[in-house]
PDB file of C-alpha atoms in Angstrom:
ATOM      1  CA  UNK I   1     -50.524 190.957   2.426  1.00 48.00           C
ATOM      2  CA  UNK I   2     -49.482 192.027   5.830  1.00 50.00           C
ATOM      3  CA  UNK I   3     -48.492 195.998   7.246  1.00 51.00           C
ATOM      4  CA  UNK I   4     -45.064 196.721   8.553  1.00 51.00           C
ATOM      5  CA  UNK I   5     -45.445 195.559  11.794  1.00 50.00           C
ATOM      6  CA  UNK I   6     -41.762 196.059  12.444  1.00 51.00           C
ATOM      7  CA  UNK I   7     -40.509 198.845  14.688  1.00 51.00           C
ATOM      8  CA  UNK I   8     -37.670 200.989  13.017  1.00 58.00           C
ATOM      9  CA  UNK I   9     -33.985 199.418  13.147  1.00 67.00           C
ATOM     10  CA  UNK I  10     -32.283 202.092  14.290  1.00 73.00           C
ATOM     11  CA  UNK I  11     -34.894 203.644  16.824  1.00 75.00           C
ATOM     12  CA  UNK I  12     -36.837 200.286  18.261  1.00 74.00           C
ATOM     13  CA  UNK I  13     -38.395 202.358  21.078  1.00 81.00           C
ATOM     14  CA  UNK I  14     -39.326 205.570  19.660  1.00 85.00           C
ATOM     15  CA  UNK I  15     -42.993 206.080  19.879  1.00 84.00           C
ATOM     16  CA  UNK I  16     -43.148 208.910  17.295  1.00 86.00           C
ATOM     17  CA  UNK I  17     -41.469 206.978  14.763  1.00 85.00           C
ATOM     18  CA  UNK I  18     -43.711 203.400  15.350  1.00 83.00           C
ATOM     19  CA  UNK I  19     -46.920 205.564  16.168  1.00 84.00           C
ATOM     20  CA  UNK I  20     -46.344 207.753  12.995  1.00 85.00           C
ATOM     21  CA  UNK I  21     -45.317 204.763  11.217  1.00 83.00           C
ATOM     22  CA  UNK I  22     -48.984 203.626  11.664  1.00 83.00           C
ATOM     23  CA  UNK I  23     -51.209 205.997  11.160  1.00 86.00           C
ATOM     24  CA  UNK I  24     -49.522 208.165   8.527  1.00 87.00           C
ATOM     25  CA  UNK I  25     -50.142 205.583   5.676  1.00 89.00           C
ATOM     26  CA  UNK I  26     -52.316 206.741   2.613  1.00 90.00           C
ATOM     27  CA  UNK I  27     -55.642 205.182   4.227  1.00 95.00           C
ATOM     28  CA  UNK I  28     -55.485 205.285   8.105  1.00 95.00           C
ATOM     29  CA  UNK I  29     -56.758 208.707   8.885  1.00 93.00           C
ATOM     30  CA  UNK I  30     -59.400 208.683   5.912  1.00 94.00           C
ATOM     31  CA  UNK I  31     -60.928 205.338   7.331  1.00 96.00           C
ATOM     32  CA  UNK I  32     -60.727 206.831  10.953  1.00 96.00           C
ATOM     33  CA  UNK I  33     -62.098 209.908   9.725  1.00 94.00           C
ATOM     34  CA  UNK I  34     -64.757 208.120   8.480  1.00 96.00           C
ATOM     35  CA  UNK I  35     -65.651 206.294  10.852  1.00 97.00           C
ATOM     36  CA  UNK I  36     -65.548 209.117  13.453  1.00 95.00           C
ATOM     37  CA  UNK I  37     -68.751 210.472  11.759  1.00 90.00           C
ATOM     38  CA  UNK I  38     -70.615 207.352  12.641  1.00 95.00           C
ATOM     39  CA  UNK I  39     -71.646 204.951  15.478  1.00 95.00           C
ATOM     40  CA  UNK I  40     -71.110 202.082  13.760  1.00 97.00           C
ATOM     41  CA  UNK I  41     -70.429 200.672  10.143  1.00 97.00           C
ATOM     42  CA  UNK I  42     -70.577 197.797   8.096  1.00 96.00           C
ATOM     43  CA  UNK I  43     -67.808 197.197   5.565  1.00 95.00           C
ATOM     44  CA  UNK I  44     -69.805 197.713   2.605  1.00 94.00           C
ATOM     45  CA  UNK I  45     -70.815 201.194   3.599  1.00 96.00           C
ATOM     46  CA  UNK I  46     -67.238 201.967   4.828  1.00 96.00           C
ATOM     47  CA  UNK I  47     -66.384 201.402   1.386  1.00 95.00           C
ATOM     48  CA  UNK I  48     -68.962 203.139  -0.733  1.00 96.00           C
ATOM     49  CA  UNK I  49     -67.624 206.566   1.359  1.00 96.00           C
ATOM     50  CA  UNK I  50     -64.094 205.516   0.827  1.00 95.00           C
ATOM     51  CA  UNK I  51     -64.695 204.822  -3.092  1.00 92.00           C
ATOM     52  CA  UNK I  52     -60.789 205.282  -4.145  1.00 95.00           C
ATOM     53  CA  UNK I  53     -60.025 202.549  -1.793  1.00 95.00           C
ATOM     54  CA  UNK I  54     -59.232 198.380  -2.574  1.00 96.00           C
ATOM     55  CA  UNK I  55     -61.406 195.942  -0.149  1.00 94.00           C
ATOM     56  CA  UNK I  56     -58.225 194.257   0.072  1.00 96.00           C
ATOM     57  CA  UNK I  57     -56.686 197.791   1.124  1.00 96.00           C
ATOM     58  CA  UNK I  58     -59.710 198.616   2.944  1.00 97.00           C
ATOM     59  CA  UNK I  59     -59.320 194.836   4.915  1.00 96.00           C
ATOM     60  CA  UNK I  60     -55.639 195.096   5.607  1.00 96.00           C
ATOM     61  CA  UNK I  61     -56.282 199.056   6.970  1.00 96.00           C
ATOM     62  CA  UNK I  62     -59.156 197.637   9.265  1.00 97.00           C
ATOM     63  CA  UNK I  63     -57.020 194.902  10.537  1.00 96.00           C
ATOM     64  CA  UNK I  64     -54.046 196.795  11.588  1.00 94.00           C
ATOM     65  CA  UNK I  65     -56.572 199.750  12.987  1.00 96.00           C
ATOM     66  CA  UNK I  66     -58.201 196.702  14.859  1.00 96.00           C
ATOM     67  CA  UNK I  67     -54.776 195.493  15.966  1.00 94.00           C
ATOM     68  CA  UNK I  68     -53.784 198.341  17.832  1.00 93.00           C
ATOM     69  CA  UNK I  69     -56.607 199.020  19.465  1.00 96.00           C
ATOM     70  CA  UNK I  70     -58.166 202.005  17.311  1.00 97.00           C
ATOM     71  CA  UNK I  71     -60.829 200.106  15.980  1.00 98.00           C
ATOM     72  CA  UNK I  72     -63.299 197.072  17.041  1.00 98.00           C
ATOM     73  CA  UNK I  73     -64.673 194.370  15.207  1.00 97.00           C
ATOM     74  CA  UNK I  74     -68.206 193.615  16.319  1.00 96.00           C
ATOM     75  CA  UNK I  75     -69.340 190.332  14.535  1.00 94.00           C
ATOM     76  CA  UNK I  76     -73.370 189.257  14.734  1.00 93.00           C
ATOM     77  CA  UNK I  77     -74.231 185.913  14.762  1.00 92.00           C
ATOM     78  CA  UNK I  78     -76.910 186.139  11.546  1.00 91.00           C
ATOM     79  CA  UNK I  79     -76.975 184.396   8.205  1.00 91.00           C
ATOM     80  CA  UNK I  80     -75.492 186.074   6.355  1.00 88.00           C
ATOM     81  CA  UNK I  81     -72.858 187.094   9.504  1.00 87.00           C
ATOM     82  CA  UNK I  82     -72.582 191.131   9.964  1.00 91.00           C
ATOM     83  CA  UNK I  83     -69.663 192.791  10.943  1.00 94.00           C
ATOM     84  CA  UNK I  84     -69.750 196.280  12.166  1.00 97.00           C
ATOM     85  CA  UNK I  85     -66.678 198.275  12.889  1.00 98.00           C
ATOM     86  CA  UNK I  86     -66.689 200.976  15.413  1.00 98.00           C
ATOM     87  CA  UNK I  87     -63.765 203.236  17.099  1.00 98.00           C
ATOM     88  CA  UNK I  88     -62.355 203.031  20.634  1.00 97.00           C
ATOM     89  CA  UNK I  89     -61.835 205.329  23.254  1.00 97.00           C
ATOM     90  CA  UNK I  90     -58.486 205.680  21.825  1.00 96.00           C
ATOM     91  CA  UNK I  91     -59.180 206.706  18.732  1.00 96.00           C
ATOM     92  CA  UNK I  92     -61.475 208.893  19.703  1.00 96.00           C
ATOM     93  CA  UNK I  93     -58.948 210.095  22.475  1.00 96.00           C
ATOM     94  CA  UNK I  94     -56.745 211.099  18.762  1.00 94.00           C
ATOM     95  CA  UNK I  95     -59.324 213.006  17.274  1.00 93.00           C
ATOM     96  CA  UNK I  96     -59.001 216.316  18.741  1.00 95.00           C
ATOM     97  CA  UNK I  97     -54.786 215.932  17.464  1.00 93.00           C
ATOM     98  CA  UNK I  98     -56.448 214.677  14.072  1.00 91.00           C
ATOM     99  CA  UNK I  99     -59.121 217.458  13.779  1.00 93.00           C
ATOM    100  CA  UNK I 100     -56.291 219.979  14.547  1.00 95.00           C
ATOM    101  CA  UNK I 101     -53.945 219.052  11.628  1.00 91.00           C
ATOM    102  CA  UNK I 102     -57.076 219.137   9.182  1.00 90.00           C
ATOM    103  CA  UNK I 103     -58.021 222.195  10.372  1.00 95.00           C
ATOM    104  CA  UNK I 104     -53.928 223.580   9.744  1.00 96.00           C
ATOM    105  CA  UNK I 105     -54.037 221.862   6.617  1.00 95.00           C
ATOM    106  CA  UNK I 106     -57.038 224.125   5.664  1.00 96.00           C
ATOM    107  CA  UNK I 107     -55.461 227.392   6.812  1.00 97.00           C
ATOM    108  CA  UNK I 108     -52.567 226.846   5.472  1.00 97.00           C
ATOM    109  CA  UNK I 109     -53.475 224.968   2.258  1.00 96.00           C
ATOM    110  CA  UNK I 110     -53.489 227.722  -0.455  1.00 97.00           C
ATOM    111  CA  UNK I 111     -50.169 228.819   0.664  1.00 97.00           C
ATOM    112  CA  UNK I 112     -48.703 225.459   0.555  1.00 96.00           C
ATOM    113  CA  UNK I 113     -50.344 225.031  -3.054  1.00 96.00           C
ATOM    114  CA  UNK I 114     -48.583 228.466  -4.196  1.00 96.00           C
ATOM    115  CA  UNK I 115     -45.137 227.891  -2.701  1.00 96.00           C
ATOM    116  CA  UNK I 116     -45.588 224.213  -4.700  1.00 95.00           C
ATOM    117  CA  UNK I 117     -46.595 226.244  -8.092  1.00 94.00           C
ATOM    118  CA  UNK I 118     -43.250 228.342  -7.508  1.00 93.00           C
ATOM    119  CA  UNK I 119     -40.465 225.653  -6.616  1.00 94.00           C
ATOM    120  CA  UNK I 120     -41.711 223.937  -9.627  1.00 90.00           C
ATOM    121  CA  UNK I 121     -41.481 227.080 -11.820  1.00 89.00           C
ATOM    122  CA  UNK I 122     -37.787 227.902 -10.451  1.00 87.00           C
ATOM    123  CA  UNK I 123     -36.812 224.754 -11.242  1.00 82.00           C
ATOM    124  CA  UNK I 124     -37.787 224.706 -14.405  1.00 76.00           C
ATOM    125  CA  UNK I 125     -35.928 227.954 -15.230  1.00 76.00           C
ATOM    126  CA  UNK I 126     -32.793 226.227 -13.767  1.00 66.00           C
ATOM    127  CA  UNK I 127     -32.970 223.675 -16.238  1.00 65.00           C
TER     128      UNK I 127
END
């Protein structure tokens, strides 16, 4: 199982649309997020915070992360092997965007939540 690696058709340049393309997914920001609150972590304890996630999910979200440079793969040579995974500059160069948007999402939340509740009761009454 591979991502969308392919830039839109109709805008192949447009770095909003490949960017947002990438990181707007279900996982992205919760495994940045994640990691953001630690040095370091192994896979295993990536996953035990993440528990709604696949591993297969959790791979193919760690591979793409890895493939544009938010995240790095640090493998020890040990038996058995350990892999850490750590952010980059760059992601850490998106977190004050990131912690912005969670901290609209939280002031604006309940409002969003009640204008939900009432479009769904109007259209009901439409019906």
């Amino acid at each position: 199982m591979e991502r969308n690696f392919n830039k839109n058709e109709l805008y192949p340049d447009c770095p909003i649309r490949n960017i947002l393309n990438r990181i707007s997914d279900k996982w992205t920001l919760l495994v940045l997020y994640t990691l953001n609150g630690h040095e370091s972590m192994r896979f295993r304890d990536l996953s035990a915070e993440l528990q709604d996630i696949s591993q297969k999910m959790l791979v193919l979200t760690l591979r793409t992360l890895e493939c544009d440079g938010f995240v790095r793969r640090k493998v020890y040579a040990e038996v058995p092997p350990r892999v850490e995974y750590m952010l980059t500059d760059r992601a850490h160069s998106l977190f004050p965007i990131i912690n912005q948007l969670i901290q609209w999402a939280k002031d604006h939340m309940d409002e969003i939540l009640l204008d939900r509740t009432k479009a769904k009761s109007q259209s009901h009454k439409g019906r």
